[in-house]
Amino acid sequence: MTAPENTQNPQNAENNTDFAIEGHGDISVGVKGAGASGDGSASATRITPGNALRPEDIALEVRKGQVKPNEDVAEYALRLGDDGLILAQRLGHWISRAPELEEDVALGNIALDQLGHARSFLTYAGAAWDKSEDDLAYFRREHEFRSAHLFEQPNGDFAVTIARQFIVSYYQFELYKRLTGSSDQTIAAIAAKALKEVDYHRDHSAQWVLRLDGGTEESRRRIVRAFKLVWPYVEELFEDDELTARLAETGAGVQPSSLRADFDQLTGEILAEGGLDEELALERIPQSLGGGRQGKHSEHLGYLLAEMQVLAREHPGASW
Amino acid sequence: MASQNLQSVPAELSPEELELERAGQANFDRIISEDSRIEPRDWMPEAYRKTLLRQISQHAHSEIIGMQPEANWITRAPSLKRKAILMAKVQDEAGHGLYLYSAAETLGQSRDKMMEDLIAGKARYSSIFNYPAVSWADMGAIGWLVDGAAICNQVPLCRASYGPYGRAMVRICKEESFHQRQGFEILLELSNGTEAQKQMAQDAVNRWYAPALMMFGPPDDDSPNSKQSMAWNIKRFSNDELRSRFVGMMVEQVKVLGLTLPDDQIRFNEETKKWEHGPLDWEEFKNVLAGKGPCNAQRLERRREAHDDGAWVREAAAEYARKQAEKEHAA
């Protein structure tokens, strides 16, 4: 058990329940006691409460000298922020190109949520080095980014985007759930806000995995292909290293490997619904070496950053 | 299809049906004269239904096509805050399209059919989206001028005689006013920024000014449908009246921005108490409307591509829903 010792850790509460399906939150179609487990009035478009933590609030606290992460926490926040930022950049491309207008809205929402988390984490990380969120987003080079490879994988077709999102959402949910008990107050606060949003992302992607799996032959073929494309990047998400070991020790972070069992169980239940798990034989899919946390990236990130950073770099020092 | 049933008028009506028609028309005339609201189940003249369907679906299409020039800058937005705001804005537009298609559906035409007409090039959308958004400052100019003109047009539509349309417009206008403010803020920031930024802002205002004025439609003496729409309480003010009001607002706001409008003939006419502007190139307007704008082909192709690429997804969702219903039925 490497999660921080904390009596309020919701993971403990989770373990006390007898209902495994509870762990999915609210999945609105398909699986077993569908919808019965979550908040029936849950809506992806629910307005965020006015008192929700905003990146601007963190920036203000930083300016007032009220919060400042130590070097380890800053590095950790940088990783989490980069994951969200790179994924938001990918998802943002879908807006105006989705299969249905409802999906333009949904994918846009998920992108916005991810960007919001990224802005908070990067603002906080930057406080350690006297850098703003924009300094970090726009003026670092490829090898300075700390995102895992999964996040930079191209959108592909809708199935690839959904398969990637499904993995990300289940991973982030387990991560943020534990981080709400972080000994670092700011990390805990960002995670608490993110957790609610990522829960909707799980619902959205699980619904689509079920639909594409159980829809037409074509959709089944595409979702199988999609999972084969993105699954090689799963292992990297759960790799521990010296930084995460130190943070788990202080209770500020968690060892990624500690999330794996719950991730496997919950994703496994969805993938087993239509027999996707057997067809995919996930355990036999070779896992990529990763390296994103050390700044070693695939060929994709360079293009993504070139597009994202071009305008800001044309006008260094400008305010927007 | 429901729309065919609703729209087909039998050649000969029985006396009972004729009586119903007369009663329906009388009720409709009363509602209009009382400036009250027509609801989907009320009897309405065929021409009223057609006019509304055309107007609302065109408005919906404009929201959907209008997403493109701005979505073009989401991935390149120069700060994370601006990126978040722009994403939220373009997402709002998809939402506006959805309300409007729903309002149009209450008149008896399906969203699928409207979408088909759009990508087949049979339906119109606001001509302004056929101009390219080539710089970041265009995000400011589109918000300030294009959304600003849209608000001028749309606020009176909140009182349109057709209930579902008027109600959709209330929510849309609230969001549009946020859009306009964010556009203004982008330009203000640029105008107070570096010389290159200020130039970028002025250039964008120069390019979007005339197309924005033309969004109000042709001059009154060349706008054949306006009169009937006004009699039906759909439209409340004439094209020229709205255009003049808009110019009056912009002429003040541009001073705050520290920029100029590319029109040295703007003046307040003391006699008519109206704002006047320089001549507009209606020839260009007609050309762009006829498909000769810089981006007409690109905009439609992008919509077609998204629609076609998404066909297998929509089919899968429908098939999955069918199977689920079957399972439930069997259980």
XYZ file of C-alpha atoms in Angstrom:
651
model
C 0.000 0.000 0.000
C 1.726 3.108 -1.203
C -1.142 5.560 -1.126
C -0.648 8.280 1.456
C -1.743 7.416 4.952
C -4.865 9.387 5.461
C -8.005 8.402 7.257
C -10.033 10.363 4.771
C -8.588 8.619 1.776
C -11.667 7.773 -0.251
C -9.914 4.680 -1.526
C -10.494 3.116 1.872
C -14.137 3.924 1.730
C -14.244 2.414 -1.737
C -12.707 -0.826 -0.502
C -15.373 -1.192 2.124
C -18.163 -1.491 -0.365
C -19.452 -4.864 -1.456
C -20.438 -3.682 -4.899
C -17.638 -3.826 -7.411
C -19.716 -2.019 -10.007
C -19.918 0.929 -7.634
C -16.412 1.768 -8.700
C -17.627 2.829 -12.128
C -19.686 5.692 -10.858
C -22.572 6.414 -13.136
C -22.518 4.593 -16.436
C -25.700 5.486 -18.168
C -26.101 2.548 -20.497
C -25.457 -1.123 -20.613
C -23.479 -2.531 -17.793
C -25.249 -4.619 -15.172
C -27.032 -2.347 -12.721
C -26.507 0.489 -15.164
C -27.129 3.920 -13.842
C -28.269 2.594 -10.491
C -24.907 3.220 -8.915
C -24.487 6.896 -9.610
C -26.239 10.178 -9.363
C -29.237 9.871 -11.652
C -29.312 13.589 -12.302
C -25.643 13.656 -13.241
C -24.998 15.716 -16.320
C -21.818 16.410 -18.208
C -22.951 19.958 -18.759
C -23.643 20.744 -15.138
C -22.333 24.153 -14.285
C -19.248 24.142 -12.127
C -20.026 25.620 -8.724
C -18.821 29.167 -8.239
C -16.491 28.202 -5.439
C -14.567 25.688 -7.536
C -10.811 26.066 -7.543
C -9.564 28.018 -10.557
C -5.997 28.342 -11.846
C -6.276 32.092 -11.234
C -6.874 31.389 -7.533
C -3.712 29.322 -7.366
C -1.770 32.025 -9.202
C -2.998 34.551 -6.661
C -1.929 32.380 -3.741
C 1.450 31.943 -5.410
C 1.863 35.701 -5.844
C 0.966 36.321 -2.230
C 3.532 33.740 -1.199
C 0.865 31.598 0.441
C 1.775 28.443 -1.464
C 4.983 27.179 -2.976
C 5.665 23.564 -3.852
C 8.980 21.945 -3.035
C 11.050 20.705 -5.969
C 9.606 17.173 -5.867
C 6.000 18.307 -5.720
C 6.639 20.784 -8.536
C 8.088 18.023 -10.739
C 5.099 15.860 -9.945
C 2.620 18.663 -10.730
C 4.482 19.227 -13.993
C 3.888 15.607 -15.008
C 0.186 15.762 -14.206
C -0.176 19.150 -15.859
C 1.592 18.041 -19.025
C -0.643 14.966 -19.304
C -3.723 17.173 -19.219
C -2.322 19.836 -21.508
C -1.213 17.487 -24.259
C -4.515 15.604 -24.158
C -6.506 18.872 -24.245
C -4.503 19.910 -27.288
C -5.397 16.645 -29.006
C -9.072 16.740 -28.055
C -9.432 20.391 -29.024
C -8.912 19.365 -32.629
C -12.204 17.430 -32.596
C -14.350 20.508 -31.986
C -16.274 21.068 -35.255
C -15.206 17.646 -36.589
C -17.060 15.169 -34.343
C -19.513 12.509 -35.599
C -22.469 14.311 -33.973
C -22.988 17.825 -32.640
C -23.481 16.291 -29.200
C -19.963 14.902 -29.452
C -18.548 18.272 -30.481
C -19.947 19.459 -27.164
C -18.864 16.397 -25.162
C -15.305 16.182 -26.472
C -15.033 19.947 -26.102
C -16.101 19.607 -22.478
C -13.545 16.927 -21.768
C -10.849 18.998 -23.454
C -11.827 22.003 -21.343
C -11.725 19.968 -18.154
C -8.303 18.582 -19.009
C -7.048 22.037 -19.868
C -8.412 23.360 -16.583
C -6.570 20.678 -14.598
C -3.424 21.347 -16.603
C -3.583 25.078 -15.935
C -3.906 24.491 -12.189
C -1.093 21.952 -12.026
C 1.227 24.027 -14.236
C 0.523 27.223 -12.324
C 1.391 25.431 -9.112
C 4.480 23.722 -10.553
C 5.711 27.007 -11.995
C 5.660 28.608 -8.548
C 8.768 26.589 -7.680
C 10.728 28.071 -10.583
C 9.139 31.502 -10.888
C 7.387 30.538 -14.110
C 3.792 31.060 -15.241
C 1.547 28.396 -16.755
C 2.190 29.996 -20.141
C 5.975 30.035 -19.681
C 5.762 26.307 -19.092
C 3.287 25.539 -21.867
C 4.744 27.708 -24.609
C 8.433 28.074 -23.944
C 9.638 24.596 -23.082
C 11.024 22.263 -25.710
C 10.025 18.688 -26.416
C 12.463 17.023 -24.050
C 11.319 19.259 -21.218
C 7.758 17.938 -21.319
C 6.920 15.228 -18.806
C 3.712 13.763 -20.215
C 3.360 10.034 -20.775
C 3.246 8.773 -24.360
C -0.431 7.853 -24.308
C -1.463 11.509 -24.168
C 0.404 12.504 -27.313
C -0.963 9.647 -29.419
C -2.780 11.025 -32.483
C -6.581 11.218 -32.423
C -6.986 8.695 -35.225
C -10.644 7.956 -35.882
C -13.337 8.345 -33.234
C -12.631 4.819 -31.953
C -8.962 5.618 -31.283
C -9.903 8.822 -29.474
C -12.414 6.890 -27.357
C -10.004 4.046 -26.569
C -7.360 6.571 -25.492
C -9.912 8.500 -23.432
C -11.202 5.327 -21.786
C -7.726 4.425 -20.542
C -6.955 7.990 -19.482
C -10.227 8.477 -17.623
C -9.966 5.279 -15.599
C -6.306 5.982 -14.822
C -6.931 9.598 -13.837
C -9.939 8.694 -11.748
C -7.912 6.271 -9.624
C -5.059 8.763 -9.398
C -7.108 11.811 -8.434
C -9.213 9.787 -6.008
C -6.088 9.035 -4.026
C -4.613 12.504 -4.450
C -7.625 14.102 -2.771
C -5.883 12.798 0.354
C -2.495 14.264 -0.579
C -0.482 15.839 2.220
C 0.065 18.751 -0.160
C -3.048 20.911 0.181
C -2.915 22.382 -3.302
C -2.474 19.008 -5.014
C -5.364 17.677 -2.911
C -7.585 20.616 -3.881
C -6.839 20.349 -7.605
C -7.439 16.587 -7.466
C -10.761 17.050 -5.672
C -12.070 19.301 -8.424
C -10.636 17.122 -11.185
C -12.066 13.941 -9.699
C -15.683 14.997 -10.246
C -14.984 15.901 -13.842
C -12.976 12.802 -14.649
C -15.877 10.738 -13.330
C -17.975 12.108 -16.214
C -15.164 11.330 -18.633
C -15.290 7.706 -17.485
C -19.012 7.610 -18.055
C -18.664 9.103 -21.527
C -15.862 6.849 -22.718
C -17.284 3.675 -21.155
C -20.614 4.330 -22.858
C -18.896 4.670 -26.198
C -16.718 1.603 -25.715
C -19.899 -0.380 -25.069
C -21.688 1.125 -28.054
C -18.842 0.614 -30.480
C -18.215 -2.890 -29.163
C -21.880 -3.864 -29.341
C -22.908 -1.754 -32.353
C -22.127 -2.805 -35.908
C -19.435 -5.071 -37.342
C -17.646 -1.992 -38.578
C -17.632 -0.310 -35.162
C -16.468 -3.511 -33.492
C -13.617 -3.828 -35.993
C -12.611 -0.232 -35.401
C -12.684 -0.330 -31.604
C -10.610 -3.527 -31.590
C -8.055 -1.889 -33.859
C -8.111 1.234 -31.692
C -7.357 -0.598 -28.464
C -4.523 -2.464 -30.167
C -3.082 0.904 -31.184
C -3.214 2.605 -27.795
C -2.846 -0.244 -25.316
C 0.965 -0.399 -25.700
C 1.068 2.915 -23.788
C -0.751 1.666 -20.686
C 2.203 0.238 -18.799
C 4.049 3.567 -18.716
C 1.196 5.162 -16.759
C 1.762 2.780 -13.874
C 5.549 2.871 -13.664
C 7.059 3.955 -10.360
C 10.312 5.869 -10.182
C 12.438 7.634 -7.602
C 10.309 10.752 -7.606
C 7.029 8.916 -7.040
C 8.679 6.779 -4.356
C 9.783 9.884 -2.442
C 6.377 11.527 -2.838
C 4.541 8.411 -1.711
C 6.785 8.438 1.342
C 5.770 11.990 2.292
C 2.131 11.418 1.345
C 2.124 14.160 -1.285
C 1.818 11.698 -4.184
C 1.185 8.063 -4.960
C 3.127 5.261 -6.556
C 1.517 4.775 -9.974
C 1.770 0.996 -9.616
C -0.655 1.180 -6.695
C -3.444 2.246 -9.092
C -3.064 -0.694 -11.416
C -5.212 -3.320 -9.724
C -8.278 -1.082 -9.550
C -7.693 0.161 -13.080
C -7.449 -3.394 -14.396
C -10.539 -4.509 -12.576
C -12.768 -1.627 -13.650
C -11.639 -1.401 -17.253
C -11.752 -5.201 -17.393
C -15.427 -5.222 -16.453
C -16.344 -2.883 -19.287
C -14.176 -4.692 -21.822
C -15.662 -8.042 -20.765
C -19.225 -6.876 -21.473
C -19.115 -7.648 -25.167
C -16.122 -9.989 -25.109
C -13.631 -7.326 -26.206
C -11.184 -8.517 -23.557
C -10.877 -11.981 -25.078
C -10.483 -10.735 -28.610
C -7.862 -8.201 -27.566
C -5.881 -10.495 -25.256
C -4.527 -7.337 -23.652
C -1.907 -9.118 -21.592
C -0.208 -10.207 -24.798
C 0.034 -6.722 -26.337
C 3.699 -5.657 -26.090
C 4.178 -2.596 -23.924
C 6.130 0.376 -25.211
C 9.228 1.466 -23.318
C 7.770 4.843 -22.469
C 10.151 7.453 -21.132
C 7.829 10.449 -21.232
C 8.403 11.207 -17.548
C 12.098 11.662 -18.384
C 11.373 13.780 -21.443
C 11.814 11.038 -24.018
C 8.917 11.315 -26.420
C 7.574 9.829 -29.621
C 7.724 11.582 -32.984
C 4.234 12.973 -32.456
C 4.963 15.514 -29.742
C 7.142 17.773 -31.880
C 4.359 18.498 -34.355
C 1.848 19.004 -31.577
C 4.085 21.540 -29.831
C 4.999 23.294 -33.064
C 1.348 24.060 -33.649
C 0.544 24.901 -30.042
C 3.516 27.203 -29.496
C 3.912 28.937 -32.844
C 2.036 32.150 -32.138
C 3.253 32.651 -28.578
C 6.847 32.210 -29.780
C 6.402 34.717 -32.587
C 5.743 37.327 -29.924
C 7.926 36.482 -26.936
C 7.059 38.517 -23.863
C 3.735 39.665 -25.295
C 0.583 39.586 -23.231
C -2.649 38.189 -24.692
C -42.455 11.406 -42.590
C -44.102 13.818 -40.231
C -42.959 16.821 -42.199
C -44.719 15.595 -45.331
C -47.942 14.980 -43.448
C -47.802 18.391 -41.922
C -46.981 20.220 -45.073
C -49.141 18.530 -47.642
C -52.376 20.366 -48.188
C -55.076 18.278 -49.852
C -56.301 19.718 -53.107
C -59.889 19.829 -52.008
C -61.022 20.410 -48.476
C -64.285 19.113 -47.077
C -66.608 21.712 -45.552
C -65.521 20.598 -42.062
C -61.878 20.996 -42.961
C -62.524 24.372 -44.501
C -64.214 25.426 -41.291
C -61.195 24.229 -39.288
C -58.878 26.183 -41.579
C -60.934 29.315 -41.123
C -60.995 28.903 -37.354
C -57.240 28.241 -37.348
C -56.515 31.323 -39.419
C -58.726 33.436 -37.163
C -56.948 32.155 -34.090
C -53.551 32.782 -35.712
C -54.524 36.326 -36.711
C -55.727 37.035 -33.185
C -52.495 35.777 -31.624
C -50.408 37.893 -33.994
C -52.537 41.000 -33.436
C -52.213 40.555 -29.677
C -48.456 40.162 -30.134
C -48.675 36.842 -28.335
C -47.030 33.523 -29.201
C -47.682 30.758 -31.678
C -46.799 27.315 -30.322
C -45.939 24.181 -32.318
C -49.417 22.622 -32.054
C -51.234 25.796 -33.075
C -52.582 26.112 -36.588
C -50.340 28.330 -38.694
C -50.300 29.387 -42.344
C -48.064 27.251 -44.511
C -46.012 30.278 -45.574
C -45.385 31.213 -41.930
C -44.155 27.699 -41.200
C -41.919 27.710 -44.263
C -40.466 31.130 -43.536
C -39.639 30.156 -39.972
C -38.217 26.809 -40.939
C -35.966 28.496 -43.463
C -34.864 31.205 -41.052
C -34.283 28.970 -38.025
C -32.470 26.265 -39.955
C -30.277 28.869 -41.649
C -29.513 30.286 -38.248
C -28.628 26.811 -36.944
C -26.409 26.145 -39.958
C -24.653 29.470 -39.353
C -23.795 28.429 -35.813
C -22.395 25.115 -37.012
C -20.398 26.481 -39.949
C -19.427 29.444 -37.775
C -17.576 27.074 -35.467
C -14.942 26.484 -38.126
C -13.098 29.805 -38.427
C -12.680 29.910 -34.653
C -11.953 26.222 -34.153
C -9.119 26.956 -36.569
C -7.342 28.811 -33.742
C -8.047 26.557 -30.756
C -4.834 24.601 -31.183
C -2.768 27.790 -31.654
C -4.284 30.097 -29.034
C -1.381 32.089 -27.575
C -2.173 31.555 -23.880
C -3.842 28.742 -21.987
C -6.516 31.065 -20.651
C -7.395 32.208 -24.181
C -7.383 28.603 -25.347
C -9.893 27.678 -22.634
C -12.153 30.637 -23.439
C -12.055 29.934 -27.165
C -12.851 26.253 -26.656
C -15.796 27.167 -24.462
C -17.007 29.657 -27.041
C -16.879 27.285 -29.985
C -18.562 24.679 -27.836
C -21.349 27.177 -27.060
C -21.883 27.543 -30.784
C -22.440 23.812 -31.151
C -24.960 24.190 -28.316
C -26.708 27.055 -30.120
C -26.911 24.923 -33.233
C -28.522 22.184 -31.168
C -31.202 24.441 -29.631
C -31.974 25.935 -33.011
C -32.237 22.599 -34.800
C -34.573 21.499 -32.013
C -36.688 24.630 -32.453
C -36.795 23.999 -36.204
C -37.784 20.362 -35.621
C -40.962 21.557 -33.893
C -41.994 22.831 -37.336
C -41.903 19.313 -38.716
C -38.509 18.780 -40.266
C -35.887 16.421 -38.864
C -32.373 17.519 -37.981
C -31.014 14.825 -40.296
C -32.857 16.355 -43.228
C -31.606 19.849 -42.380
C -28.042 18.555 -42.093
C -28.426 16.771 -45.419
C -29.577 19.985 -47.081
C -26.642 21.865 -45.597
C -23.966 19.498 -46.830
C -25.677 19.131 -50.195
C -25.266 22.890 -50.594
C -29.050 23.395 -50.717
C -29.311 25.402 -47.506
C -27.807 28.757 -46.680
C -25.812 29.942 -43.736
C -24.491 33.348 -42.802
C -22.249 34.435 -45.603
C -19.662 35.967 -43.289
C -18.246 32.586 -42.339
C -16.958 32.228 -45.860
C -14.180 34.665 -45.013
C -10.970 33.227 -43.567
C -9.784 33.774 -39.977
C -6.130 34.322 -40.742
C -4.750 35.843 -37.556
C -5.292 35.574 -33.822
C -6.780 39.067 -33.841
C -9.576 37.664 -35.988
C -10.767 35.878 -32.839
C -11.191 39.319 -31.342
C -12.779 40.905 -34.400
C -15.183 38.009 -34.908
C -16.286 38.220 -31.281
C -16.606 41.983 -31.232
C -18.006 42.702 -34.713
C -19.588 39.463 -35.926
C -21.100 38.382 -32.614
C -21.906 42.017 -31.931
C -23.910 42.254 -35.158
C -25.518 38.912 -34.372
C -26.667 40.238 -30.992
C -28.215 43.334 -32.582
C -30.095 41.033 -34.922
C -31.032 38.484 -32.322
C -32.128 40.449 -29.276
C -35.382 41.447 -31.032
C -35.820 37.801 -32.044
C -36.290 36.908 -28.370
C -39.756 38.408 -28.931
C -40.386 36.507 -32.172
C -43.962 35.301 -32.469
C -42.959 31.649 -32.703
C -42.514 30.428 -29.104
C -39.722 27.828 -29.470
C -37.612 30.240 -31.541
C -38.041 33.165 -29.147
C -37.182 31.032 -26.142
C -34.088 29.544 -27.803
C -32.949 33.075 -28.620
C -33.097 34.172 -24.984
C -30.439 31.699 -23.964
C -28.403 32.223 -27.110
C -28.316 35.989 -26.625
C -27.015 35.624 -23.086
C -24.114 33.544 -24.325
C -23.528 35.775 -27.336
C -23.083 38.789 -25.120
C -20.326 36.925 -23.301
C -18.806 36.101 -26.682
C -18.821 39.707 -27.737
C -17.165 40.804 -24.509
C -14.402 38.242 -24.890
C -13.812 39.453 -28.457
C -13.600 43.037 -27.265
C -11.184 41.993 -24.536
C -8.909 40.209 -27.022
C -8.742 43.345 -29.185
C -8.192 45.601 -26.182
C -5.300 43.471 -24.996
C -3.757 43.468 -28.489
C -4.290 47.169 -28.937
C -2.461 47.847 -25.678
C 0.257 45.341 -26.518
C 3.267 45.541 -28.792
C 3.224 47.453 -32.060
C 2.903 44.191 -33.983
C -0.072 43.161 -31.853
C -1.807 46.476 -32.329
C -1.314 46.233 -36.071
C -2.724 42.719 -36.024
C -5.825 44.027 -34.262
C -6.339 46.937 -36.665
C -5.892 44.679 -39.661
C -8.544 42.281 -38.350
C -11.031 45.107 -37.695
C -10.388 46.424 -41.208
C -11.208 43.066 -42.761
C -14.285 42.157 -40.663
C -16.018 45.547 -40.532
C -17.814 45.537 -43.889
C -18.788 41.853 -43.853
C -20.194 42.399 -40.336
C -22.369 45.309 -41.545
C -23.616 43.149 -44.382
C -24.753 40.500 -41.886
C -27.929 42.544 -41.401
C -28.937 41.645 -44.935
C -29.541 43.726 -48.063
C -30.769 47.329 -47.833
C -34.484 47.645 -47.060
C -35.430 48.508 -50.627
C -33.821 45.247 -51.781
C -35.129 42.915 -49.071
C -38.349 41.371 -50.386
C -39.107 39.062 -47.442
C -38.664 41.577 -44.657
C -42.122 43.101 -44.874
C -43.999 39.841 -44.430
C -41.691 38.755 -41.584
C -42.397 42.008 -39.804
C -46.158 41.584 -40.283
C -45.854 38.166 -38.666
C -43.911 39.570 -35.700
C -40.906 37.432 -36.517
C -38.760 40.370 -37.468
C -39.171 43.545 -35.433
C -36.859 46.053 -37.094
C -35.716 46.514 -40.668
C -32.225 45.571 -41.876
C -31.143 49.183 -42.288
C -32.518 50.197 -38.903
C -30.525 47.468 -37.146
C -27.411 48.207 -39.185
C -27.594 51.868 -38.252
C -27.920 51.062 -34.541
C -24.957 48.711 -34.761
C -22.754 51.330 -36.407
C -23.677 53.751 -33.623
C -22.507 51.318 -30.974
C -19.300 50.352 -32.733
C -18.259 53.919 -33.380
C -18.136 54.543 -29.628
C -16.590 51.218 -28.658
C -13.777 51.461 -31.193
C -12.538 54.578 -29.395
C -12.124 52.609 -26.180
C -10.168 50.042 -28.151
C -7.830 52.712 -29.467
C -8.457 51.464 -33.009
C -10.365 52.869 -35.986
C -13.167 51.649 -38.231
C -12.244 51.527 -41.936
C -15.046 53.916 -42.880
C -14.562 57.685 -42.983
C -18.193 58.352 -43.837
C -19.736 57.350 -40.541
C -21.880 60.178 -39.203
C -24.944 60.795 -37.095
C -27.703 62.267 -39.181
C -29.351 64.894 -36.974
C -32.487 64.972 -39.105
C -33.216 61.265 -39.212
C -31.552 60.681 -35.839
C -29.791 57.713 -37.367
C -26.212 56.643 -37.850
C -25.013 56.459 -41.421
C -22.060 54.621 -42.910
C -20.142 54.510 -46.170
C -21.227 52.410 -49.156
C -21.005 48.622 -48.886
C -20.015 46.317 -51.701
C -23.268 44.443 -52.241
C -21.869 42.890 -55.366
C -19.310 41.082 -53.236
C -22.040 40.083 -50.781
C -24.053 38.481 -53.566
C -20.989 36.758 -54.929
C -20.062 35.271 -51.582
C -23.665 34.217 -51.060
C -23.571 32.563 -54.461
C -20.612 30.446 -53.396
C -17.754 32.611 -54.625
C -16.309 33.553 -51.242
C -12.769 32.566 -50.292
C -13.885 29.674 -48.052
C -17.292 28.471 -49.285
C -15.985 25.197 -50.655
C -13.688 24.612 -47.692
C -16.412 25.191 -45.076
C -18.878 22.837 -46.714
C -16.237 20.208 -47.337
C -15.205 20.257 -43.682
C -18.824 19.761 -42.581
C -19.319 17.009 -45.146
C -16.149 15.293 -44.056
C -17.111 15.356 -40.362
C -20.559 14.057 -41.263
C -19.297 11.292 -43.535
C -16.460 10.250 -41.244
C -18.927 10.031 -38.380
C -21.510 7.936 -40.224
C -20.204 4.628 -38.874
C -20.320 6.027 -35.322
C -23.946 7.126 -35.637
C -24.859 3.779 -37.192
C -23.145 1.942 -34.339
C -24.982 3.998 -31.722
C -28.325 3.373 -33.408
C -27.657 -0.344 -33.764
C -26.545 -0.614 -30.148
C -29.687 1.174 -28.977
C -31.813 -1.151 -31.089
C -30.141 -4.233 -29.601
C -30.523 -2.891 -26.079
C -34.226 -2.241 -26.648
C -34.611 -5.740 -28.022
C -32.916 -7.195 -24.950
C -35.145 -5.210 -22.640
C -38.184 -6.307 -24.573
C -37.153 -9.964 -24.324
C -36.461 -9.705 -20.592
